[in-house]
Each structure stands twice: as structure tokens, then as C-alpha cells.
Short mmCIF file of C-alpha atoms in Angstrom, two decimals:
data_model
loop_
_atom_site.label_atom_id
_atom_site.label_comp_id
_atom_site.label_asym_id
_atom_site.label_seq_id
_atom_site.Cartn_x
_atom_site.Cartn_y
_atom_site.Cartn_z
CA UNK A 1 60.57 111.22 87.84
CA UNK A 2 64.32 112.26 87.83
CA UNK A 3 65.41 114.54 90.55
CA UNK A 4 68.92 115.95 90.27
CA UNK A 5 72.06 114.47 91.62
CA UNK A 6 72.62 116.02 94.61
CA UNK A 7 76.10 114.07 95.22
CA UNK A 8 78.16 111.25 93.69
CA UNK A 9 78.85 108.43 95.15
CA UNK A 10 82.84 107.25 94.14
CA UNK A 11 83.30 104.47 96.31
CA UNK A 12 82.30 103.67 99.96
CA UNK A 13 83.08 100.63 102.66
CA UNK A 14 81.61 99.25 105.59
CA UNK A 15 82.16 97.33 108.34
CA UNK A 16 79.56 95.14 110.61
CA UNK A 17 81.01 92.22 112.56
CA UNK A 18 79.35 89.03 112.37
CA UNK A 19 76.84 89.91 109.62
CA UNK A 20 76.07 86.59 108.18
CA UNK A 21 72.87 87.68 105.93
CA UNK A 22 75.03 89.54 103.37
CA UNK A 23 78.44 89.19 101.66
CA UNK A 24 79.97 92.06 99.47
CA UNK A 25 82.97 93.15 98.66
CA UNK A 26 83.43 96.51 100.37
CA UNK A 27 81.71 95.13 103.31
CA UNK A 28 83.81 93.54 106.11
CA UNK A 29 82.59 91.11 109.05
CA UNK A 30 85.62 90.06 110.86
CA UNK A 31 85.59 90.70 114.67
CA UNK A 32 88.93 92.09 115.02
CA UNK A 33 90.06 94.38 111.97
CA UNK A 34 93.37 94.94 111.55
CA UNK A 35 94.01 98.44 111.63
CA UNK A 36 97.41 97.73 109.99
CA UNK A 37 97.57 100.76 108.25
CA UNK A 38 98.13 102.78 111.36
CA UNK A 39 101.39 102.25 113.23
CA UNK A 40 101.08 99.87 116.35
CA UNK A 41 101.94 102.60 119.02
CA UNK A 42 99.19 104.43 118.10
CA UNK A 43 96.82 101.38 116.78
CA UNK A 44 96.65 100.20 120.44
CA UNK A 45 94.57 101.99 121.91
CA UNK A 46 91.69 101.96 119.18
CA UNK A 47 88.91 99.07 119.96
CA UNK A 48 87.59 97.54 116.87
CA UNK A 49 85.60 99.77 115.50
CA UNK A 50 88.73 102.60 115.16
CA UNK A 51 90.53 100.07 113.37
CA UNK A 52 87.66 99.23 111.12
CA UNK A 53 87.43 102.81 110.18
CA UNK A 54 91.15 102.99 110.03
CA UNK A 55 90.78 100.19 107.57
CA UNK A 56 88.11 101.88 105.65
CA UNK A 57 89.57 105.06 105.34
CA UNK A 58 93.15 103.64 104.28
CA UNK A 59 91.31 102.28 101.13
CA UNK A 60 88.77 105.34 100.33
CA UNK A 61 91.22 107.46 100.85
CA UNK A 62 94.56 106.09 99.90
CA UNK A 63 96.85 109.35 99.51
CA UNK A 64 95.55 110.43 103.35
CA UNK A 65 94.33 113.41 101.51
CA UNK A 66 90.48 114.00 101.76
CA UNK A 67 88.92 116.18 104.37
CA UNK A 68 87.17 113.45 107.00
CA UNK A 69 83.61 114.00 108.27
CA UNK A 70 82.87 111.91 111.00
CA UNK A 71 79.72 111.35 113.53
CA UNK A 72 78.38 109.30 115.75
CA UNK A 73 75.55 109.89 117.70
CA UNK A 74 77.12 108.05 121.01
CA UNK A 75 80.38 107.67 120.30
CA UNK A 76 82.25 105.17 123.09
CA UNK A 77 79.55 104.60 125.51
CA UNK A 78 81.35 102.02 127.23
CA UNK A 79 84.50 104.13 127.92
CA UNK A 80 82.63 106.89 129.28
CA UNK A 81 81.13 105.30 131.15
CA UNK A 82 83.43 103.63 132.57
CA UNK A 83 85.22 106.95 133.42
CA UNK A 84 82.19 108.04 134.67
CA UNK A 85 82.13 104.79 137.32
CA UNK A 86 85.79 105.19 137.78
CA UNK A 87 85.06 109.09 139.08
CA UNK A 88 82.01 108.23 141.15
CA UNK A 89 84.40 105.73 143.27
CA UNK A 90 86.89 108.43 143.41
CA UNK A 91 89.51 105.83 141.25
CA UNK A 92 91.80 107.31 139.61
CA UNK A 93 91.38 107.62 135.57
CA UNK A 94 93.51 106.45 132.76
CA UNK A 95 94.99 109.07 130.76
CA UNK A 96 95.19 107.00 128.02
CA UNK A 97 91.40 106.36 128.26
CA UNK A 98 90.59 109.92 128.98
CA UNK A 99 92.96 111.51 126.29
CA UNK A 100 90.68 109.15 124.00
CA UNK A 101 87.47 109.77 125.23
CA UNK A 102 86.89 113.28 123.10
CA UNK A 103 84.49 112.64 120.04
CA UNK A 104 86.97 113.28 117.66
CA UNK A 105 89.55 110.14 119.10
CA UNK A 106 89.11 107.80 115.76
CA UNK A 107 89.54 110.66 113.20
CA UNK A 108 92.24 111.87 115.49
CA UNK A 109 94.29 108.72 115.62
CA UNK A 110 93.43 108.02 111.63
CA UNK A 111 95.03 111.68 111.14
CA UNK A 112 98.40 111.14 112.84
CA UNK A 113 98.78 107.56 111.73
CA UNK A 114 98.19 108.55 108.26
CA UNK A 115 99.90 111.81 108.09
CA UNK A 116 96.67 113.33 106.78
CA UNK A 117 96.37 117.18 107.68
CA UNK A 118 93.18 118.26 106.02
CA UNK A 119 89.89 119.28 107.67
CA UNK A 120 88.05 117.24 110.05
CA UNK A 121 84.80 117.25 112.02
CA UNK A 122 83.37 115.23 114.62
CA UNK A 123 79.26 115.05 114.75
CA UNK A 124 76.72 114.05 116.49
CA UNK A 125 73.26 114.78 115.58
CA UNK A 126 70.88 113.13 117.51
CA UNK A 127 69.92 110.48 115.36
CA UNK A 128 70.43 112.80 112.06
CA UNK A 129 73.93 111.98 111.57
CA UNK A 130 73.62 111.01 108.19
CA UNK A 131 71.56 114.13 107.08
CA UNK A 132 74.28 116.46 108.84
CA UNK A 133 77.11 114.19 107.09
CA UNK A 134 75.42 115.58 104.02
CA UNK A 135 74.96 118.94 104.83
CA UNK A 136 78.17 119.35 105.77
CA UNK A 137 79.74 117.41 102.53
CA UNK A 138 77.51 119.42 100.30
CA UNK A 139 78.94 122.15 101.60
CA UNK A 140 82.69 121.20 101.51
CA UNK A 141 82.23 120.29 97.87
CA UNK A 142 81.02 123.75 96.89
CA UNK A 143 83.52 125.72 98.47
CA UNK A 144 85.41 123.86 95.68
CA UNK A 145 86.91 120.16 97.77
CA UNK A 146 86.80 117.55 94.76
CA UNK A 147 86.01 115.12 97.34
CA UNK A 148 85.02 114.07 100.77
CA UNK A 149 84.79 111.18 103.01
CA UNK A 150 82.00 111.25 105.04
CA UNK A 151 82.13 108.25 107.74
CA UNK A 152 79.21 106.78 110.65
CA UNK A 153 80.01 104.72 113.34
CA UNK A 154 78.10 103.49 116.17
CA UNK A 155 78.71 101.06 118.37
CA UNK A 156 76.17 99.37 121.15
CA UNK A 157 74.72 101.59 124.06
CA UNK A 158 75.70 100.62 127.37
CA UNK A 159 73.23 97.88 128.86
CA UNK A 160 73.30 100.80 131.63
CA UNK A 161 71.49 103.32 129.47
CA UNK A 162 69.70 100.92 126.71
CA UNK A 163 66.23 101.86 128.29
CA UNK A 164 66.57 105.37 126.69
CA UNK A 165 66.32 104.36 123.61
CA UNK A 166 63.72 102.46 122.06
CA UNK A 167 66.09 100.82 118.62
CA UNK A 168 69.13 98.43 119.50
CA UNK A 169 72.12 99.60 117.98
CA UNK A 170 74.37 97.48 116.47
CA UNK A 171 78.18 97.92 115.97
CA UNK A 172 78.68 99.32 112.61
CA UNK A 173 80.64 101.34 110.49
CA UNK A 174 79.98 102.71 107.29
CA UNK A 175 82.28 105.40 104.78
CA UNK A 176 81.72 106.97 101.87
CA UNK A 177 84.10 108.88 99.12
CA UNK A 178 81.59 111.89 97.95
CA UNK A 179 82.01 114.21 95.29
CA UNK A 180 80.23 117.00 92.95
CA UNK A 181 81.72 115.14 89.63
CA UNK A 182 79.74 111.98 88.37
CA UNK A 183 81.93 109.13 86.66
CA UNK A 184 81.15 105.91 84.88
CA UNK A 185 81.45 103.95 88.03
CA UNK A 186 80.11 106.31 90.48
CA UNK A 187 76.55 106.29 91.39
CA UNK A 188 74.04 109.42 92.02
CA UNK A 189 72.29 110.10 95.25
CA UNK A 190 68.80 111.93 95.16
CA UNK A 191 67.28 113.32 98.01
CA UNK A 192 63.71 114.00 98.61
CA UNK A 193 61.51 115.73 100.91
CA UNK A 194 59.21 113.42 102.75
CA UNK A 195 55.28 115.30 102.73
CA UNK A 196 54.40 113.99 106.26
CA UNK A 197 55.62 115.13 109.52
CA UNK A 198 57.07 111.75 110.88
CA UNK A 199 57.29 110.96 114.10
CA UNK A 200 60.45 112.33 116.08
CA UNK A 201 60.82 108.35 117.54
CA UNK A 202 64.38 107.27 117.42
CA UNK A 203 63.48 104.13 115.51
CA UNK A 204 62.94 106.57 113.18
CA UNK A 205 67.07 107.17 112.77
CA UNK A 206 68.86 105.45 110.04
CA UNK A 207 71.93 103.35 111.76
CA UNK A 208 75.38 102.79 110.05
CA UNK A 209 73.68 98.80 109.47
CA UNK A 210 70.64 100.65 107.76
CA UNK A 211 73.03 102.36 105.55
CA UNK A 212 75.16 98.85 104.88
CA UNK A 213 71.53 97.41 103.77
CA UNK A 214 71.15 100.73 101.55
CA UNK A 215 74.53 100.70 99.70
CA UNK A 216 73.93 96.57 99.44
CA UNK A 217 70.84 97.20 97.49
CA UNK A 218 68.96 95.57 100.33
CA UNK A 219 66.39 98.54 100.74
CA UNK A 220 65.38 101.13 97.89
CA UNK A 221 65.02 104.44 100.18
CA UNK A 222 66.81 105.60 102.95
CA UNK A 223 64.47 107.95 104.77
CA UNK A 224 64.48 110.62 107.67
CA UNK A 225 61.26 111.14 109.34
CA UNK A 226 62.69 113.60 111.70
CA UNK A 227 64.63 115.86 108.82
CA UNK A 228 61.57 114.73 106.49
CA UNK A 229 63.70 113.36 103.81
CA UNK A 230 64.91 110.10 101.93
CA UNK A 231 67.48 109.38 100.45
CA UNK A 232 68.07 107.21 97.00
CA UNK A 233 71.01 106.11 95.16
CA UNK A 234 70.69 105.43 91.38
CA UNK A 235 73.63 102.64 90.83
CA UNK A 236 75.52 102.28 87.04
CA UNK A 237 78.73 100.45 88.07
CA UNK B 1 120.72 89.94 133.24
CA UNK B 2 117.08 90.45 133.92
CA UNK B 3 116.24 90.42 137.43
CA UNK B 4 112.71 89.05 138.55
CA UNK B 5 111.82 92.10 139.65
CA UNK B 6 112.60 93.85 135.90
CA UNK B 7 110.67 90.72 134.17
CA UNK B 8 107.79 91.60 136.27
CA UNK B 9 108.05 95.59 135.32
CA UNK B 10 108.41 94.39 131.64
CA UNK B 11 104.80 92.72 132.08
CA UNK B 12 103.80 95.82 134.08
CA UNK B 13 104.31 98.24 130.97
CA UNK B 14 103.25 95.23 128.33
CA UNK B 15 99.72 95.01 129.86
CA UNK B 16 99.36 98.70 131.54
CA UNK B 17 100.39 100.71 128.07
CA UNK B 18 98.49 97.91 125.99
CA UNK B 19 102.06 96.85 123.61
CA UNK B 20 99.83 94.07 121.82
CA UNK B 21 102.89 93.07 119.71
CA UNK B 22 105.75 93.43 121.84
CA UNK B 23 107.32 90.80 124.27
CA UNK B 24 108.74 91.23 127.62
CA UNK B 25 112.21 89.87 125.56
CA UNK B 26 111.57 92.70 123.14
CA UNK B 27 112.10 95.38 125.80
CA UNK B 28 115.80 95.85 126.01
CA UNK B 29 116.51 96.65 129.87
CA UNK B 30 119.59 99.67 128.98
CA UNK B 31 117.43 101.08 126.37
CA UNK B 32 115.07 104.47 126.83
CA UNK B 33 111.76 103.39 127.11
CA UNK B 34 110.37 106.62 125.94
CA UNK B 35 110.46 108.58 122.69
CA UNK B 36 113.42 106.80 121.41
CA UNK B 37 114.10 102.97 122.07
CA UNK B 38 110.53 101.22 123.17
CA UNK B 39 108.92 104.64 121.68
CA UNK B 40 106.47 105.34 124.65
CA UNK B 41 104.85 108.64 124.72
CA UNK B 42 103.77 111.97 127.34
CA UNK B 43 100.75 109.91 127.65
CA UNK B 44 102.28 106.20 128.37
CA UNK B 45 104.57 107.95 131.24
CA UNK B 46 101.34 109.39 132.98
CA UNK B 47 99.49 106.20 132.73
CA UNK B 48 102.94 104.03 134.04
CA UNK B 49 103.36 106.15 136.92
CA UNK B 50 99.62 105.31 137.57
CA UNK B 51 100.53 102.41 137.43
CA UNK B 52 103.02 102.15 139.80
CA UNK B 53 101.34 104.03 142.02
CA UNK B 54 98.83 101.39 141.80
CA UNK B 55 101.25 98.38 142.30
CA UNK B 56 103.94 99.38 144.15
CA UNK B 57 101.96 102.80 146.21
CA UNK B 58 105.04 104.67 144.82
CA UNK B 59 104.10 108.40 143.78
CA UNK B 60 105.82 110.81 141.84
CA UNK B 61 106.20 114.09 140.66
CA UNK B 62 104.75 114.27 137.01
CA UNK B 63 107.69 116.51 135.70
CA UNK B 64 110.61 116.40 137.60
CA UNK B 65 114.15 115.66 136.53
CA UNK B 66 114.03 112.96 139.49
CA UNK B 67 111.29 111.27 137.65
CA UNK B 68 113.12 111.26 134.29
CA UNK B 69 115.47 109.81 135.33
CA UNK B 70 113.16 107.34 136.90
CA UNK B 71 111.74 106.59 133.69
CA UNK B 72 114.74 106.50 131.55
CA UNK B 73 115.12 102.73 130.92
CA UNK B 74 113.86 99.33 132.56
CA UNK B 75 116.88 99.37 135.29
CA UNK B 76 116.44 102.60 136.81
CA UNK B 77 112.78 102.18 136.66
CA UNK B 78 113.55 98.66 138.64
CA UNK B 79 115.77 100.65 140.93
CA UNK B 80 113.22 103.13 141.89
CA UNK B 81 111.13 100.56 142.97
CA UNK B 82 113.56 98.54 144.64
CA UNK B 83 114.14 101.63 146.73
CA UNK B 84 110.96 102.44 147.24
CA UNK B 85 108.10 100.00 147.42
CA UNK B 86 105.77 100.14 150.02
CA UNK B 87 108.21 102.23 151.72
#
């Protein structure tokens, strides 16, 4: 049975350091991405994972000209909470740190390095991220954008906080270039609802690395137990 | 003619404002180290006078004219601390 399209998929990228099991083309694995698309001045103070995304985005997005949709559910743990420590021992903080500790630092950075002025949000979703990243494309593309790059990062949680959370999180970063318009290389994405009420468990949340196995034809279905959906992509190129 | 005192500052800013490319030879010692010449920014000066506040226990005003001149290049930078290090 054929559902609709609900999106197009143009083109997409991913990085995941040190994944041995797989080897594609739009997926990266080195430890320390370049990030030379973003002047050094600003580059510095991104870890890895900004300049994996600025990496990504540079090729999705190559004119600096899409609106950016970004989450992460926990954003730079580490930093935090090291600014966190740094306050409880009455230290003083870094600006630089601090003035990068806002959700919105990567696409922030990407923006001025890039020169690109259009839209931007910063999500988190609890472990939805991808389902908002959806919503919120889905809605950018019928207000009448041609396209959108929707991007998930995560990165590990702080050994601090890991008993919270039941799934390890690996550092990951996956983006996609979305659109309304199919074309002979672009694939479709179907959604569909899921009948049973899963279980709210956070193991339950698809991870930037679940999407990488996804968009490397590793699994068939992406699915959302808490949002009670799945999501499938029907490849042609 | 780069005194010890200005090699160590060059390290200072290298390591404190995180210059991954640049050399302590890079930084010319008569040139502005902010907006024009090394190209620091609003954000590098707050975390350099951390810095030196750190270091040296030297405080100072975040937006005076004393302090910008201070902060204009490597020497008077050097010269402020001369002057007043653990004073």
C-alpha cells in the first residue's frame, strides 16, 4: 500500500566519528572535521560536532540560502555543565563559553560564517526531535519555502547525568535538504501512524545514529512510539 | 624586539582566545589586536581581561578609555602589566 509523499528527500549528510560498521558517501567518520568553510575566528570556538554540521550544511546548502531547522534534545552537556561547576565554586565564567552556551550556538556560528540570513530555529523536543523537525519543515514548505534543511545533533550526556537516561547517546550528526517537489534523484518519505500506544521510554527516541542507519538503508522504518508514528523513505536514485 | 614578558602574553592570548592557527610570531607586537590587525572581538577582550585577571590579579574596568588603550596592541598590553602585576 502507497501512502502519499509527505516530503522529498533532495540530498542529506551525516556525520558519526569512528563508525567503522558502515562506509557511504555522505557519511563522514573523521574525529576532527574541518569546519573550513567557516572563517577561523569564528571556527574556534565550535567543538567537533559544530564543525561537522558546518561541514554538512556548506554542502546541502551551498548558496547559504535555506532556512535551518535545528534540534537537539541536550545540546552541549559538557559545557553546561561545566558552567554550572564553574558557578557552584563561585569561579568566574568564560564569556566565550557562556556567549556559546544558548541552544541556538551551531546554527548561530553557521549563520555568520556563511553569511546566511534566512530563518532559523533551535529545538528540543524531548526525544521527538525528529518528528518536530518535520512538523516544522512541513510547515515551512507550505507557506511556499522550496526547501529546507532540517539538521539533529547530539552529542554524549555527561557521565554526571547518564543515570537519567536509560539509551547511550552517541555523538552524531545528521542533515537533510527537504522539499515539497519530487525529482529523479530525490527520494519520498511516508509517514504512518503507529496503532499502539508505545511506551513513553526514551529508548524509544530515534538518535541522529538511528537516522544515519535509516538513510544507509540499514533499517526499513524509522518509528516514534511516543508521537505514534514511523517513518519510511522510498529511495529511486 | 619582543620582550619575554610580550612572548609570554602572545601565548597568553594564543591559548586563552583558542587562535588554533596562529603563532606567537604571527602576532605583530605594534599592531591592534582587536577588530583590525589580529581581528579579536567584544567577546575575546572580556575573556583576555579574565584572563589577566587570572594570571597577573590585574582588574579592569570593562569599558573604559583606560582599558582601550590597554588593549590596543601587544606593547601596551605588556606595559600594563609591567606596571601592574601583583601590585
Amino acid at each position: 500500500m502507497t501512502t502519499p509523499a509527505m516530503m522529498y528527500v533532495h540530498d542529506w549528510r551525516a556525520w558519526q566519528p569512528g563508525r567503522r560498521d558502515t562506509a557511504h558517501s555522505r557519511l563522514s567518520v573523521e574525529e576532527k572535521p574541518a569546519g573550513a568553510q567557516v572563517p577561523m575566528m569564528l571556527r574556534r570556538r565550535l567543538t567537533s560536532i559544530g564543525r561537522a554540521l558546518c561541514d554538512m550544511l556548506a554542502e546541502l546548502d551551498a548558496e547559504a540560502d535555506y532556512p535551518l531547522l535545528y534540534a537537539s534534545r541536550h545540546g552541549d552537556g559538557e559545557r553546561t555543565l561545566a558552567m554550572l561547576e564553574a558557578l557552584a565554586d563561585e569561579a568566574p565564567l568564560s564569556p566565550a563559553r557562556f556567549g556559546l552556551s544558548v541552544h541556538n550556538a551551531i546554527p548561530g556560528v553557521y549563520s555568520i560564517g556563511r553569511g546566511n540570513r534566512r530563518t532559523q530555529q533551535a529545538i528540543a523536543a524531548s526525544g521527538d526531535e525528529f518528528a518536530a523537525l518535520l512538523s516544522e519543515a512541513q510547515g515551512y514548505l507550505h507557506q511556499g519555502e522550496p526547501s529546507v534543511i532540517i539538521a539533529f545533533a547530539e552529542q554524549p550526556i555527561p557521565a554526571r547525568f547518564t543515570a537519567h537516561f536509560t539509551t547511550p547517546v552517541a555523538a552524531a550528526a545528521v542533515a537533510l535538504r527537504l522539499s515539497l517537489t519530487p525529482s529523479d534523484t530525490a527520494w519520498s518519505l511516508h509517514q504512518r501512524a503507529l496503532a499502539n500506544a508505545g511506551s513513553a521510554n526514551d529508548a524509544d527516541a530515534p538518535q541522529p545514529s538511528d537516522l544515519i542507519d535509516w538513510l544507509c538503508g540499514l533499517r526499513d522504518e524509522l518509528p516514534c512510539h511516543r508521537q505514534r508514528l514511523a517513518w519510511r523513505l522510498e529511495r529511486t536514485g | 624586539m619582543t620582550s619575554e614578558l610580550e612572548q609570554e602574553l602572545k601565548q597568553l592570548i594564543i591559548d586563552t582566545l583558542e587562535l588554533e592557527d596562529v603563532t606567537p610570531e604571527d602576532i605583530d607586537p605594534d599592531e591592534p589586536l582587536f577588530v583590525e590587525g589580529l581581528g579579536l572581538d567584544s567577546i575575546d577582550a572580556l575573556e583576555l581581561g579574565l584572563a589577566l585577571q587570572k594570571r597577573y590579579g590585574i582588574k579592569l574596568e570593562a569599558d573604559s578609555d583606560e582599558t582601550r588603550h590597554h588593549f590596543r596592541n601587544l606593547r601596551t598590553l605588556a606595559a600594563l602589566v609591567e606596571e601592574r602585576r601583583n601590585a
